[in-house]
CSV table of C-alpha atoms in Angstrom, one decimal:
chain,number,residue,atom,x,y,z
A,1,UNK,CA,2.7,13.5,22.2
A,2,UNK,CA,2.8,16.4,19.9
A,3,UNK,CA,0.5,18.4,18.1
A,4,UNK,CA,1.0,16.8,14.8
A,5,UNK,CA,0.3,13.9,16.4
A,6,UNK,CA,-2.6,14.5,18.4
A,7,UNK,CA,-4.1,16.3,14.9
A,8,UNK,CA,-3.0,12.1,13.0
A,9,UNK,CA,-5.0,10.5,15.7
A,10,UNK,CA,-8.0,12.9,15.3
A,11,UNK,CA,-8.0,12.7,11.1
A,12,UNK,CA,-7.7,9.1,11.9
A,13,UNK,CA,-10.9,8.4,13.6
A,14,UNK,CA,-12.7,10.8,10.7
A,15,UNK,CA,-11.0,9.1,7.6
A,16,UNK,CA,-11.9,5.5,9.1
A,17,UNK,CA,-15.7,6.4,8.8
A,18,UNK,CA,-15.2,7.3,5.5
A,19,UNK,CA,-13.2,4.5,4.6
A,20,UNK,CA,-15.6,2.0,6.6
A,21,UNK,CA,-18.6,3.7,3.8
A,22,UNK,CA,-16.5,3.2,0.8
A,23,UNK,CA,-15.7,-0.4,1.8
A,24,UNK,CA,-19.7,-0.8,2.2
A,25,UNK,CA,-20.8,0.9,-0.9
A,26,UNK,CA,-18.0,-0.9,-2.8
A,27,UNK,CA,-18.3,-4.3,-2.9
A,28,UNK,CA,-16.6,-5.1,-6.0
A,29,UNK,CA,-14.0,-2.6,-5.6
A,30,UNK,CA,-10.8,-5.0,-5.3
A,31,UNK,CA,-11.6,-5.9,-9.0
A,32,UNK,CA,-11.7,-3.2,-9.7
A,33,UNK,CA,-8.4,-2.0,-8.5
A,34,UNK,CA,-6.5,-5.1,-9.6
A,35,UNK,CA,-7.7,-4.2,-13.2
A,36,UNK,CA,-6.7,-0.8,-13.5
A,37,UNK,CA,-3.5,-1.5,-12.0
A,38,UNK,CA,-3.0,-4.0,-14.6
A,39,UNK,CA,-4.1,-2.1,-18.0
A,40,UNK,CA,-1.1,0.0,-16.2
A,41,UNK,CA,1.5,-2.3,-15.7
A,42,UNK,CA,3.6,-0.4,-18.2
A,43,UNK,CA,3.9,3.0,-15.9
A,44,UNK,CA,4.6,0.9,-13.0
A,45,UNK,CA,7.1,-1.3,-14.8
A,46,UNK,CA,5.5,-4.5,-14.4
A,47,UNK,CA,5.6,-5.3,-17.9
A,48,UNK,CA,9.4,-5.4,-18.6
A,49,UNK,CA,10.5,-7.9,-16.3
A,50,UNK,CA,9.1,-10.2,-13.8
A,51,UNK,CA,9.4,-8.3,-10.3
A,52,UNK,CA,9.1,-8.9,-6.3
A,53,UNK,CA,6.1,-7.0,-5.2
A,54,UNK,CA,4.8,-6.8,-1.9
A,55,UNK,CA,1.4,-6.9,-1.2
A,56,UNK,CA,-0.8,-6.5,1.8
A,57,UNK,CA,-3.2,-8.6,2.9
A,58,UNK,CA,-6.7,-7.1,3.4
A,59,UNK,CA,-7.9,-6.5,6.9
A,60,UNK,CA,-10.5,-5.5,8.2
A,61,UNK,CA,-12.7,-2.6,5.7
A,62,UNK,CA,-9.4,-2.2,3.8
A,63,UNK,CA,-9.7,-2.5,0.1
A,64,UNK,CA,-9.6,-5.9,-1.2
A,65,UNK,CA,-6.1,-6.7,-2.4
A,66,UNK,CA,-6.9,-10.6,-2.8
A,67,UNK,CA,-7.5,-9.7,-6.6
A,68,UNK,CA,-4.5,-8.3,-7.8
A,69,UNK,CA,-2.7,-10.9,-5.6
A,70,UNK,CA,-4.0,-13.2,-7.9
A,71,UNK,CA,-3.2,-11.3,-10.9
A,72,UNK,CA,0.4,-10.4,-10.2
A,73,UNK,CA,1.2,-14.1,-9.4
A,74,UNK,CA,-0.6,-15.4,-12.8
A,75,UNK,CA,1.4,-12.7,-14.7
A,76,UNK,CA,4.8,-14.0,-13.3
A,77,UNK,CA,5.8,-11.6,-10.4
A,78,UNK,CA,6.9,-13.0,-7.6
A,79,UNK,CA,4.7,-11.9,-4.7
A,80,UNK,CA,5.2,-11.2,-0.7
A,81,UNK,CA,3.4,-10.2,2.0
A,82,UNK,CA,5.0,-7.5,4.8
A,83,UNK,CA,5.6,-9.0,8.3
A,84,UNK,CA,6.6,-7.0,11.3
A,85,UNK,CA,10.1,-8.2,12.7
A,86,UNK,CA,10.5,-5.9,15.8
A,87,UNK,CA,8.6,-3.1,17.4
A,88,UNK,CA,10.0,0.5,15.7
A,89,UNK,CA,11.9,-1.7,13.3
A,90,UNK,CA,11.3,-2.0,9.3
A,91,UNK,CA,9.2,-4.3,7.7
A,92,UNK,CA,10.7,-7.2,6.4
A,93,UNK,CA,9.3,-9.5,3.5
A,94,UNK,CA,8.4,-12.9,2.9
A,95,UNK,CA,7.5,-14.8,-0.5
A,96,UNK,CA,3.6,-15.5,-0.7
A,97,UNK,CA,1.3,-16.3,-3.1
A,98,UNK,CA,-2.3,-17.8,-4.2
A,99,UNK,CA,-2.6,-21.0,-1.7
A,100,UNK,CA,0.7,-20.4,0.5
A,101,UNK,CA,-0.4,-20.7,3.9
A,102,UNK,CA,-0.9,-17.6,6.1
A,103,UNK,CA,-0.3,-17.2,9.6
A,104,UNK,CA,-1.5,-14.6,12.0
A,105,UNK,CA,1.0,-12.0,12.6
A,106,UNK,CA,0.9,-9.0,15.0
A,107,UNK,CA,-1.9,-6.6,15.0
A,108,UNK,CA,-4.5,-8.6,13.5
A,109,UNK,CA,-2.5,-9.1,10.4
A,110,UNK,CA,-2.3,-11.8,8.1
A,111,UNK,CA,1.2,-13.0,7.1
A,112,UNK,CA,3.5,-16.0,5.5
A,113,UNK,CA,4.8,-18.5,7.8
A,114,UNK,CA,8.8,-18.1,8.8
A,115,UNK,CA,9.7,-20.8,6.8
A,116,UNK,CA,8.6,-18.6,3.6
A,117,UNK,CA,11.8,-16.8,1.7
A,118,UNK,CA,12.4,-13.6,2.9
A,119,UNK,CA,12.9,-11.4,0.0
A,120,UNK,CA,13.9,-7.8,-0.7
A,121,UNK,CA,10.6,-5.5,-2.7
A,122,UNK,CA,11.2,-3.5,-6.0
A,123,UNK,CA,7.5,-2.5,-5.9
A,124,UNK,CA,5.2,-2.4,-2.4
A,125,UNK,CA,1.9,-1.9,-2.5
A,126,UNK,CA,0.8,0.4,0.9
A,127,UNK,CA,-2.2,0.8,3.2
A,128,UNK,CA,-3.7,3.9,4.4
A,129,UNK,CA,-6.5,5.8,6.2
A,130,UNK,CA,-6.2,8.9,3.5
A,131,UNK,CA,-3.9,10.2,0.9
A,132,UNK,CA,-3.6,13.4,-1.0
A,133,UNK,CA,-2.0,14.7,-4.4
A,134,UNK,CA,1.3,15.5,-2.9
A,135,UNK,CA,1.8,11.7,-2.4
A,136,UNK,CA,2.1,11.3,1.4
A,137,UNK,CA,-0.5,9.1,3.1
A,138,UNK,CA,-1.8,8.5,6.8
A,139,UNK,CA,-1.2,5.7,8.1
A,140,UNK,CA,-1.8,3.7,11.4
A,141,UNK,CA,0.5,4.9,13.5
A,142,UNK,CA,3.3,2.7,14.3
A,143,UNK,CA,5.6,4.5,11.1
A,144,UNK,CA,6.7,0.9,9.6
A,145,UNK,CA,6.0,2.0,6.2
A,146,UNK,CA,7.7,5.3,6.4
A,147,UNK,CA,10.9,3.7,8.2
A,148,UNK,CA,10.6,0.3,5.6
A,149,UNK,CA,10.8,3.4,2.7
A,150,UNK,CA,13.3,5.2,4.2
A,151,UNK,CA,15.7,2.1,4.2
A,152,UNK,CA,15.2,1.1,1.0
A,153,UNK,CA,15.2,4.2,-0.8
A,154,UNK,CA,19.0,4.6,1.1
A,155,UNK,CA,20.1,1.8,-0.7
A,156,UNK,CA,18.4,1.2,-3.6
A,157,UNK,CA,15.6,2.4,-5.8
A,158,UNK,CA,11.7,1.0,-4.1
A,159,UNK,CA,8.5,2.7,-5.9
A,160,UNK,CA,5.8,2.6,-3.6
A,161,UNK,CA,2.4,2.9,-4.8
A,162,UNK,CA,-0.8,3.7,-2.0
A,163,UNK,CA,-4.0,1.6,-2.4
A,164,UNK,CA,-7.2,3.3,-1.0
A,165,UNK,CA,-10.5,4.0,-2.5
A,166,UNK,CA,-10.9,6.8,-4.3
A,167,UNK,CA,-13.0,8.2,-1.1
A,168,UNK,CA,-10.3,8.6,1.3
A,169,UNK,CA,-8.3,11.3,-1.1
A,170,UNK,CA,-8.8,14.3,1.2
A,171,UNK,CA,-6.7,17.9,0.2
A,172,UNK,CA,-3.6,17.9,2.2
A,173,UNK,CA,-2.7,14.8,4.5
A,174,UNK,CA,-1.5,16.1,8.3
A,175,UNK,CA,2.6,15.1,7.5
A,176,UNK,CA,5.3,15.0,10.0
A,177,UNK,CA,9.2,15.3,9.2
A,178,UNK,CA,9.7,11.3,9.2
A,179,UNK,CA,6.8,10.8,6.9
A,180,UNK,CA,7.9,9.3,3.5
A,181,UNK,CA,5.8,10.6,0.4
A,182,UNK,CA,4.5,7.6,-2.3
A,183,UNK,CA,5.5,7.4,-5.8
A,184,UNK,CA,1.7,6.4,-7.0
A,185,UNK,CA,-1.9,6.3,-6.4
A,186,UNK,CA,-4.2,3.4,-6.8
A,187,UNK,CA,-7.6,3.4,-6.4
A,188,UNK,CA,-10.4,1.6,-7.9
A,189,UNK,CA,-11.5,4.3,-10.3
A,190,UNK,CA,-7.4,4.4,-11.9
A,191,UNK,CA,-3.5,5.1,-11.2
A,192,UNK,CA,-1.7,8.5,-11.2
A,193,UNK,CA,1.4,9.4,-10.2
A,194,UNK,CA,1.7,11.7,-7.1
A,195,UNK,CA,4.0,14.0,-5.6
A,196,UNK,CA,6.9,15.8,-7.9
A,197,UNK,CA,5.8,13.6,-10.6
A,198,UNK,CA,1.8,14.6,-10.5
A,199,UNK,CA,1.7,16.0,-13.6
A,200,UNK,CA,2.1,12.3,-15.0
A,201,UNK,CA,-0.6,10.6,-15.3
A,202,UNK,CA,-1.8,7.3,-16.4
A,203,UNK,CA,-4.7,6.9,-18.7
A,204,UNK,CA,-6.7,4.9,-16.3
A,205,UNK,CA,-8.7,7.2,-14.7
A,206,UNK,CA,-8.8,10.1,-13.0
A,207,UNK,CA,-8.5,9.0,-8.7
């Protein structure tokens, strides 16, 4: 194990706590963030078109996706939810929406069943522990994200837009050289872009 990660495992256990007290003090959070993400469907160029989106499924103190879910689906997107194929492999991603069944998947996860259509995102919504301004994230460990990114970014364009509560933006994420940085911010207070594109912000709300 190296240093970097050694130092990911340590901000890890601190960013949980906070994340764990924003989840308590933030009940109606998920509404939240499902309605600032819509009043800025425009940025994210969900108003031109109907588009695949994937979408995690909240688990444990995450924030509460179930809401935008909901509102992606009744605006016309098609919806999916990530589902690990293989250990160190990239996600894959299966059609899912409002009253689909869901199956457990690995690591507590929540996912469609294999008879669901496996479909190919243009927008994914991501989990993490903490973010900052320069648009990379911390995430859990196993690097599916960064190597799902990675591959679709080599063969295609894929925006990929973080979903946190505002309280688990901390000043500079611990970053390693596989680590693949996020187009957007979403948080329950409003939507920025991040990275090379900070400058450009939606009107939502400052994160």
């Amino acid at each position: 194990m190296t240093n970097i990660d050694d130092a990911k495992n340590l901000a890890r256990k601190t960013t949980a706590v906070v994340r764990k007290r924003a989840f308590d003090n933030n009940p109606n959070a998920g509404n939240h963030l499902s309605d600032v993400i819509i009043a800025a469907r425009g940025e994210l160029g969900l108003s031109d078109r109907p588009k695949t989106i994937s979408i995690f499924w909240p688990m444990g103190n995450e924030i509460d996706t179930r809401p935008l879910i909901q509102s992606l689906s009744e605006a016309g997107h098609r919806t999916a939810l990530p589902v690990v194929a293989a250990k160190a492999a990239p996600l894959i991603f299966r059609a899912w929406g409002p009253g689909d069944q869901l199956v457990d998947g690995v690591f507590g996860t929540s996912i469609p069943d294999n008879d669901a259509l496996e479909v190919l995102p243009e927008i994914l919504f991501v989990p993490l522990l903490s973010f900052d301004d320069a648009g990379y994230r911390l995430g859990y460990g196993g690097g599916y994200y960064d190597r799902t990114l990675q591959k679709l970014r080599m063969h295609g364009s894929a925006d990929a837009v973080g979903v946190a509560f505002s309280a688990q933006r901390v000043d500079t994420v611990i970053r390693g050289p596989h680590d693949q940085p996020l187009d957007w911010m979403a948080t329950e207070l409003g939507v920025q872009r991040v990275g090379a594109l900070a400058d450009t912000s939606c009107d939502e709300g400052k994160l």
